[in-house]
Coordinates of C-alpha atoms in Angstrom, one line a residue:
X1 CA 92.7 450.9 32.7
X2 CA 95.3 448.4 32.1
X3 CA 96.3 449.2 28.7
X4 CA 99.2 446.5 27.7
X5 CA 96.9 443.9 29.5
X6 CA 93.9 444.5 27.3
X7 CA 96.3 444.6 24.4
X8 CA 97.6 441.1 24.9
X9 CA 94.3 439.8 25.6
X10 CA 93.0 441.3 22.6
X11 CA 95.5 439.9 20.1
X12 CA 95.2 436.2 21.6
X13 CA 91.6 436.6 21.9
X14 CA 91.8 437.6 17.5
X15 CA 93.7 434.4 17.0
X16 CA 91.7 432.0 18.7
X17 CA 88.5 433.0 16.7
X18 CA 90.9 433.1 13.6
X19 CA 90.8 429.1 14.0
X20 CA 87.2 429.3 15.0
X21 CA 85.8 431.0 12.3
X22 CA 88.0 428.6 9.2
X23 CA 84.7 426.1 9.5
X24 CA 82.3 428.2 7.1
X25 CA 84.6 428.5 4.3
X26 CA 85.8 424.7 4.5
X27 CA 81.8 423.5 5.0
X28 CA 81.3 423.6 1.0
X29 CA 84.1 421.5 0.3
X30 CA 83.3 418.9 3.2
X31 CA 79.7 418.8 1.7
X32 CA 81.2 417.8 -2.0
X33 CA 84.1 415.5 0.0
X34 CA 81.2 413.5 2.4
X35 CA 78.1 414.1 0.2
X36 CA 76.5 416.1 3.9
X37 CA 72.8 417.5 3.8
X38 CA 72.1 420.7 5.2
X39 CA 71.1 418.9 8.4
X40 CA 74.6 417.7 8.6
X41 CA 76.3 421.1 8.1
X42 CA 74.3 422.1 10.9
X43 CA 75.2 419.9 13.2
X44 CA 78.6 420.2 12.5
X45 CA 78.4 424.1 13.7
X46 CA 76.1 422.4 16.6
X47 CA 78.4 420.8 17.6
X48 CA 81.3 422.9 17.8
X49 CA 78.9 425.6 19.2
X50 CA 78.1 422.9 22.0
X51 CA 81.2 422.1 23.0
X52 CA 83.0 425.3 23.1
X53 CA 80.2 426.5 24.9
X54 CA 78.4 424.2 27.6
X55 CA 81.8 424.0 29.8
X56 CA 82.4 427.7 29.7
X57 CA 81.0 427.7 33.2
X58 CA 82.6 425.1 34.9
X59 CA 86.1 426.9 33.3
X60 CA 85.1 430.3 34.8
X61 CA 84.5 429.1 38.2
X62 CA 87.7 427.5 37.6
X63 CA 89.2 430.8 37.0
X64 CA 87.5 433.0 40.2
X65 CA 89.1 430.3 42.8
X66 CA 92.6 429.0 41.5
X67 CA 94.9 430.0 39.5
X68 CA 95.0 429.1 35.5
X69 CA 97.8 430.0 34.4
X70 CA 97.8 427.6 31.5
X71 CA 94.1 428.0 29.8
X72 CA 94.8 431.0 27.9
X73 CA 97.9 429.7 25.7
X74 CA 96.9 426.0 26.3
X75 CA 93.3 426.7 24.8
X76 CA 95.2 428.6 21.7
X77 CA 97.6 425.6 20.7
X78 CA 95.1 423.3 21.3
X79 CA 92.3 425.3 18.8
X80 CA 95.1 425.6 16.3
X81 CA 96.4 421.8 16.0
X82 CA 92.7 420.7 15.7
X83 CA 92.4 423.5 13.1
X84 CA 95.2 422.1 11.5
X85 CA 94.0 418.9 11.2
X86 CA 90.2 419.6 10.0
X87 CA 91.6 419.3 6.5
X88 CA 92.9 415.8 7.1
X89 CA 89.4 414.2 8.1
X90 CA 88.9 410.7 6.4
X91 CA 85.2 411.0 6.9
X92 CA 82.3 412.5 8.5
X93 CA 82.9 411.2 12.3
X94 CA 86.6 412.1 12.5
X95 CA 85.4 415.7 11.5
X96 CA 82.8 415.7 14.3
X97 CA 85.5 414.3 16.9
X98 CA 87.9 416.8 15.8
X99 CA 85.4 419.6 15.8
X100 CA 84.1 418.5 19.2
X101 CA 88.0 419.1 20.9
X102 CA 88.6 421.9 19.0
X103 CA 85.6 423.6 20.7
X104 CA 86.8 422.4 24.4
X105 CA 89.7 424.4 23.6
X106 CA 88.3 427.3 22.9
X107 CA 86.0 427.1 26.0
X108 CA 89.0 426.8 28.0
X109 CA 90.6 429.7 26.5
X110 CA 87.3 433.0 27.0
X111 CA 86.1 432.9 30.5
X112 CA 89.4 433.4 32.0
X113 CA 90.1 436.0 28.9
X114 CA 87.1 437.8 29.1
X115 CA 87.8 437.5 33.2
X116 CA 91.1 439.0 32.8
X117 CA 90.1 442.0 30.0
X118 CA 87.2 443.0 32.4
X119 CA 89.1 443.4 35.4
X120 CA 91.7 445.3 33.4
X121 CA 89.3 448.0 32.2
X122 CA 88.7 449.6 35.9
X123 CA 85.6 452.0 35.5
X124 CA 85.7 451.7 31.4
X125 CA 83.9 448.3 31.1
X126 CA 82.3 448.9 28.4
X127 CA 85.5 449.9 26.5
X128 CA 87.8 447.5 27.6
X129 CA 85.6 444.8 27.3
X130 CA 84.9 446.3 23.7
X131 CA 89.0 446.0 23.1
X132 CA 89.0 442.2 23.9
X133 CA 85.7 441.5 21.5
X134 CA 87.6 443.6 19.0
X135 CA 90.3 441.3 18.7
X136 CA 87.9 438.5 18.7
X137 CA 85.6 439.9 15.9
X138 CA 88.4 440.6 14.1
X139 CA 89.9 437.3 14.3
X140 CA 86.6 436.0 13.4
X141 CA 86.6 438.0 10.3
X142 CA 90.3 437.0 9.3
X143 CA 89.1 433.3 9.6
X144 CA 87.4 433.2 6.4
X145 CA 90.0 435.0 4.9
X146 CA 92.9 432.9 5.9
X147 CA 90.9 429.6 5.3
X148 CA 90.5 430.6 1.6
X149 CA 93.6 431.4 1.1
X150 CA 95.0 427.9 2.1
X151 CA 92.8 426.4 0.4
X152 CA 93.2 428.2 -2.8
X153 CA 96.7 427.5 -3.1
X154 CA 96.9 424.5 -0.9
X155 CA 93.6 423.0 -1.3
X156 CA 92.0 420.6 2.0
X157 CA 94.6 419.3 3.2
X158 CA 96.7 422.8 3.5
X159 CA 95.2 423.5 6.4
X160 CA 97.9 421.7 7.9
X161 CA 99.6 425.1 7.9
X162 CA 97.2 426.6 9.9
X163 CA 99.9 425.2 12.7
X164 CA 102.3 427.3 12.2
X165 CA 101.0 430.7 13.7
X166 CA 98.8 429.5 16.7
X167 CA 102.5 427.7 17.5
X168 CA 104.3 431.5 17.1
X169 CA 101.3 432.6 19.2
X170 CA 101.0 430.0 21.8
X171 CA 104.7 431.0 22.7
X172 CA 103.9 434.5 22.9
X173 CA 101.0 434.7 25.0
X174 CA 103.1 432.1 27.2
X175 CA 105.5 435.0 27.4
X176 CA 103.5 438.1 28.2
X177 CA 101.4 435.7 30.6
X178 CA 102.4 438.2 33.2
X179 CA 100.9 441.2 32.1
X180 CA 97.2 439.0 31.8
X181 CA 97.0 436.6 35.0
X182 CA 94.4 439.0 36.9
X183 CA 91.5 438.0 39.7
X184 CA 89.3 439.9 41.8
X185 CA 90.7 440.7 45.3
X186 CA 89.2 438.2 47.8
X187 CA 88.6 439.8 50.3
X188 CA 86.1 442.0 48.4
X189 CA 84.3 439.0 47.2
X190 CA 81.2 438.3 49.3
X191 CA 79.5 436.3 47.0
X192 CA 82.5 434.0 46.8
X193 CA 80.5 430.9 48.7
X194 CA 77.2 431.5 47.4
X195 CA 77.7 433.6 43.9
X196 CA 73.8 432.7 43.2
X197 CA 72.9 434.4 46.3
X198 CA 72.7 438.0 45.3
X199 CA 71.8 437.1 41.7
X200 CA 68.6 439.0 40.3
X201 CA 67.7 435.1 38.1
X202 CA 65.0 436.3 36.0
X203 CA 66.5 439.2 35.2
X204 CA 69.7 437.1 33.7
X205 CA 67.3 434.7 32.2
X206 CA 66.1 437.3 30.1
X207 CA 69.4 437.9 29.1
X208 CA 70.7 434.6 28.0
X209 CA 67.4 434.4 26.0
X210 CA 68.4 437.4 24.4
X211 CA 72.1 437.0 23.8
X212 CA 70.9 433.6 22.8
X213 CA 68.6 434.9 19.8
X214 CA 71.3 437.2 18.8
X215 CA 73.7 434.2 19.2
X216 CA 71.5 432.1 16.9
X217 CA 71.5 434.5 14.2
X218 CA 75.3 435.2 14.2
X219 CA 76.3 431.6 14.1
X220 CA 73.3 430.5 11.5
X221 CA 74.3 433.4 9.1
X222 CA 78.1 432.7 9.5
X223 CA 77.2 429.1 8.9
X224 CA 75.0 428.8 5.9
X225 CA 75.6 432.8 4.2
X226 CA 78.4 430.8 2.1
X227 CA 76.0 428.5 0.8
X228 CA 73.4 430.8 0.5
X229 CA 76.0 433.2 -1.7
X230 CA 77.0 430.2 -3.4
X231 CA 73.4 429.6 -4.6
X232 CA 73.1 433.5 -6.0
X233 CA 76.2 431.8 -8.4
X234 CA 78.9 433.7 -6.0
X235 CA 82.1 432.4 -6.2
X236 CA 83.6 430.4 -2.9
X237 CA 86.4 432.8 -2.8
X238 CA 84.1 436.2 -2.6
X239 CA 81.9 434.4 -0.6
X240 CA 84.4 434.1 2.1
X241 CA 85.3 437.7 1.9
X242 CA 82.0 439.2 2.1
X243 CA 81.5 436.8 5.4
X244 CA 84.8 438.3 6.2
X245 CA 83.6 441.9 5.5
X246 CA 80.3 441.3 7.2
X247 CA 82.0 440.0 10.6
X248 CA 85.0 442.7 10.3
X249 CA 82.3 445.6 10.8
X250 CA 80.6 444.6 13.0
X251 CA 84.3 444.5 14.9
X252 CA 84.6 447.8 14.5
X253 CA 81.4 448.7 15.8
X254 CA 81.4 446.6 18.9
X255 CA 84.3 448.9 19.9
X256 CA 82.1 452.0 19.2
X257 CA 78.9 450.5 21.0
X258 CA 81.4 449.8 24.0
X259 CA 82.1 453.6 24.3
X260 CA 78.5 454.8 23.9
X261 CA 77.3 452.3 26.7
X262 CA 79.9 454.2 28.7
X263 CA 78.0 457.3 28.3
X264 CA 74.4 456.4 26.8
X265 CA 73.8 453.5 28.7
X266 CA 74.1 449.9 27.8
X267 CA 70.5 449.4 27.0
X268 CA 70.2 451.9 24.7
X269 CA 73.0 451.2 22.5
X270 CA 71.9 447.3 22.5
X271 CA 68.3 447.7 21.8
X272 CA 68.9 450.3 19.2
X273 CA 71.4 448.3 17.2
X274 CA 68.8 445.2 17.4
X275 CA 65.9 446.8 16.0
X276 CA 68.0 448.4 12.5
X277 CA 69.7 444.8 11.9
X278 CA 66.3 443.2 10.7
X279 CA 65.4 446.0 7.9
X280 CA 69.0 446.2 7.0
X281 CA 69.3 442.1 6.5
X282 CA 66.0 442.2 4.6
X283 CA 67.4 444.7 2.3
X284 CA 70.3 442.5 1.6
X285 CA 67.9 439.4 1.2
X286 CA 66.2 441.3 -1.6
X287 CA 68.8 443.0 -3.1
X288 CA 71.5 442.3 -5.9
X289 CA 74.9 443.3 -6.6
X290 CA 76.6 445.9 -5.2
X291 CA 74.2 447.3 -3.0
X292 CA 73.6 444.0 -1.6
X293 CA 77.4 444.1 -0.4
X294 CA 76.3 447.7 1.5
X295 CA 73.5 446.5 2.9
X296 CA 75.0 442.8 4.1
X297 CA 78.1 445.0 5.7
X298 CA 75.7 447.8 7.5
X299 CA 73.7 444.2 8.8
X300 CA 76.8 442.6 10.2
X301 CA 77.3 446.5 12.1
X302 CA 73.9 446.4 13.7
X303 CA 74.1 442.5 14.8
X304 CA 77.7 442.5 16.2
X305 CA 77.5 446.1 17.9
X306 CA 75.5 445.0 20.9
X307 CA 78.3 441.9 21.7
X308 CA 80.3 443.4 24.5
X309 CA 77.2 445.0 25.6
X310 CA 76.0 441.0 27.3
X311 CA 78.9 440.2 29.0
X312 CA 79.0 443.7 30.5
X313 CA 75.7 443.9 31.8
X314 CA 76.2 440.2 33.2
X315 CA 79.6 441.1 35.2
X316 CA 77.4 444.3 36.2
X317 CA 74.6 441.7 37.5
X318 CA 77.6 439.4 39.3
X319 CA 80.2 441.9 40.3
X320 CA 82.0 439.2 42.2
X321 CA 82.1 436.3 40.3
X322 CA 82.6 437.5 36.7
X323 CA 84.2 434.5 35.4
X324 CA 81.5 432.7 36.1
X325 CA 79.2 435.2 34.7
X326 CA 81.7 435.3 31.3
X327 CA 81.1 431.2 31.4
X328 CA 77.5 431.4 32.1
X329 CA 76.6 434.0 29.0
X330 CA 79.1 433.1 26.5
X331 CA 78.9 429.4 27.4
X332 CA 75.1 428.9 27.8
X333 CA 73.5 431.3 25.7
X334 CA 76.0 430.3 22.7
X335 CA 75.4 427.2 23.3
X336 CA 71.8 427.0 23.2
X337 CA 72.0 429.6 20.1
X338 CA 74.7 426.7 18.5
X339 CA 71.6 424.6 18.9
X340 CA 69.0 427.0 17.0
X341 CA 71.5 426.7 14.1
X342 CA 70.9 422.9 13.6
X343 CA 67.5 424.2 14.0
X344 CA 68.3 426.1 10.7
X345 CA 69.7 423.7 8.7
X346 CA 66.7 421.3 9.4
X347 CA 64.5 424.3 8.1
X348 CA 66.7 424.4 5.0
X349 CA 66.4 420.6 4.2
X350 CA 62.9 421.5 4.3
X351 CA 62.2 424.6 3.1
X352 CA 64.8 426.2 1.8
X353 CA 68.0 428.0 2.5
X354 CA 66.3 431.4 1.5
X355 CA 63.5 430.8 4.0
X356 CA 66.2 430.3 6.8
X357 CA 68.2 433.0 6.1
X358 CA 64.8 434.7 6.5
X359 CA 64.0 433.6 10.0
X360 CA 67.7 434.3 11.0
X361 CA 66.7 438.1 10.2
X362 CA 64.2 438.3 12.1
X363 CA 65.6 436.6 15.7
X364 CA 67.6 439.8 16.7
X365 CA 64.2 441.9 16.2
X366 CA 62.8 439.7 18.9
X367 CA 66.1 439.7 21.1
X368 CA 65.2 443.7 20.7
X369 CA 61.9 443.7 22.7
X370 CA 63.8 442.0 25.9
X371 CA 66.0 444.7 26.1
X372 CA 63.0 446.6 28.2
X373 CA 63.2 444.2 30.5
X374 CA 66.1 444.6 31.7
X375 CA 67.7 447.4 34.1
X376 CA 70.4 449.8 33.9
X377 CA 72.8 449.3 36.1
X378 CA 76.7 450.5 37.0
X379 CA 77.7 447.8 39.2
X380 CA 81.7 448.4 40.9
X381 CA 83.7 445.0 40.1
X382 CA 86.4 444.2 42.4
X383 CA 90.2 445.9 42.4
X384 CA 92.3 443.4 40.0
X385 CA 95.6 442.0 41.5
X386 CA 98.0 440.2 39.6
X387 CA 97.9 436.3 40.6
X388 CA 102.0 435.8 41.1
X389 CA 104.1 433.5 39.1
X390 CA 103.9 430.1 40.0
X391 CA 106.3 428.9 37.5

């Protein structure tokens, strides 16, 4: 295991999603700015979801053949100007236009990353893939965090000063780039001309379907639980930090459901972790006060532990082309579950936000059941080797 490699991935991967995840805190305050419906708040997170996901395989195909040296800290700056100008938007289209790029960024920046942390984790796959979606989770639970704080003091338009760390970070992943640039050996790569060709395809299918679900239901609660806390006469501030709290432990427990696929097996930690979130989010749904906090932060656990447990058992499926397997699950799957959450805000419009938030509980349940169909398998990847320094 290549321990200062999964580092540096790690702490780009947490700032990247820091910018990512700003969107749910700053949605309330576009929908008072622009007068949105739900519908409109949905698409927004459509959107972004779309874009930062549909290219994912076309940039990790990219990243099995030549070298991309610049996506990693290319992808970061451009997340964090976009970011930076969110805050700025005159109306409702330059949002979407500025949403759209900001989520080509990002889809630039995790195939090679995920690529790179995978090929760095030698026979522990599960936990070194589990250290890179650490620093992503977390990032993702700092988001909130950050963009409320702007806000707060700065109101809209400070997120302006979002630019100022992914600069400072931007320059330091540049620097370290080094320590990160890794690819399969190709000489070991017999599926290099036909990756498909050794591919078992309904056994993946079943798995973007269920990564898919369990994308759904991250993205739609991360979405609308603002607004939903907002309706239970939560203030915008806490609302951000329980979103932050929810998505911070489930961080912690992605890196723990790394380890035990290591030595249980990845099925077992992924189905079991499925099959509690429902209860526990129900509990939450019907619960007030305190407890509700407990029960919303054992929920975000359960749904986020099974995360590094996908792209695992999808390198394991296509040993020699993981970057296009990162693309393929992260890209697809989150795209189509980007999709299901204007799905969710339709249902809002219509029915309520409550109802939703309802359904969004019970998609990982289903995402569950296809665990049985899938196998257990140990698949070796192929040596990593430092691509050389073009520059």
């Amino acid at each position: 295991m290549k321990k200062l490699s999964l580092i540096v991935m790690s702490l780009s991967h947490m700032f990247i999603d820091i910018y990512n995840n700003v969107l749910p805190v700053l949605l309330p305050l576009f929908v008072l700015q622009f007068s949105l419906s739900y519908t409109q708040v949905g698409l927004v997170v459509a959107l972004f979801s779309i874009s930062s996901s549909l290219v994912q395989p076309i940039f990790g195909f990219i990243s099995d053949r030549w070298r991309t040296n610049w996506f990693l800290p290319g992808g970061i700056l451009g997340v964090s100007i976009l970011a930076s100008l969110l805050g700025l938007a005159p109306n409702y289209s330059f949002l979407m236009v500025a949403i759209g790029l900001m989520g080509i960024s990002s889809a630039i920046f995790h195939p090679r990353g995920l690529t790179s942390a995978s090929l760095a984790s030698g026979e522990r796959r599960g936990l070194g893939v589990s250290i890179f979606t650490l620093g992503g989770n977390i990032g993702f639970a700092l988001g909130p965090i950050l963009a409320a704080f702007v806000v707060l003091h700065w109101g809209l338009r400070g997120t302006v000063f979002l630019l100022i760390p992914g600069i400072i970070i931007t320059a330091l992943t540049f620097y370290l780039r080094r320590h990160f640039y890794l690819v399969p050996q190709r000489e070991l790569r017999t599926e290099k001309e036909h990756p498909f060709s050794q591919l078992p395809l309904s056994e993946f299918l079943v798995l973007c379907s269920l990564v898919t679900l369990r994308a759904w239901a991250v993205q739609g609660i991360v979405a609308f639980l603002p607004l939903y806390l907002q309706n239970r006469e939560v203030p915008l501030h806490m609302a951000g930090n329980l979103l932050s709290a929810f998505l911070f432990s489930g961080a912690v427990a992605g890196l723990l459901g790394g380890y035990l696929s290591d030595i249980l097996g990845r099925k077992a930690v992924m189905s079991s972790s499925l099959f509690l979130f429902t209860p526990l989010m129900f509990l939450f749904l019907q619960s007030t006060g305190k407890l509700s906090m407990v029960f919303l932060i054992l929920a975000g656990t359960m749904l986020l532990t099974s995360a590094p447990l996908s792209f695992v058992m999808a390198h394991e499926m296509m040993p020699s082309n993981i970057g296009l397997a990162s693309g393929l699950i992260m890209g697809l799957a989150f795209g189509m579950g980007g999709l299901g959450v204007g799905v969710t805000g339709m249902i809002a419009d219509r029915l309520g936000l409550g109802f939703s938030m309802t359904i969004l509980s019970l998609l990982p349940l289903l995402a569950a059941l296809m665990t049985f169909l899938l196998k257990e398998r140990r698949a070796t990847l192929a040596p990593a080797n430092p691509i050389p320094r073009s520059d």
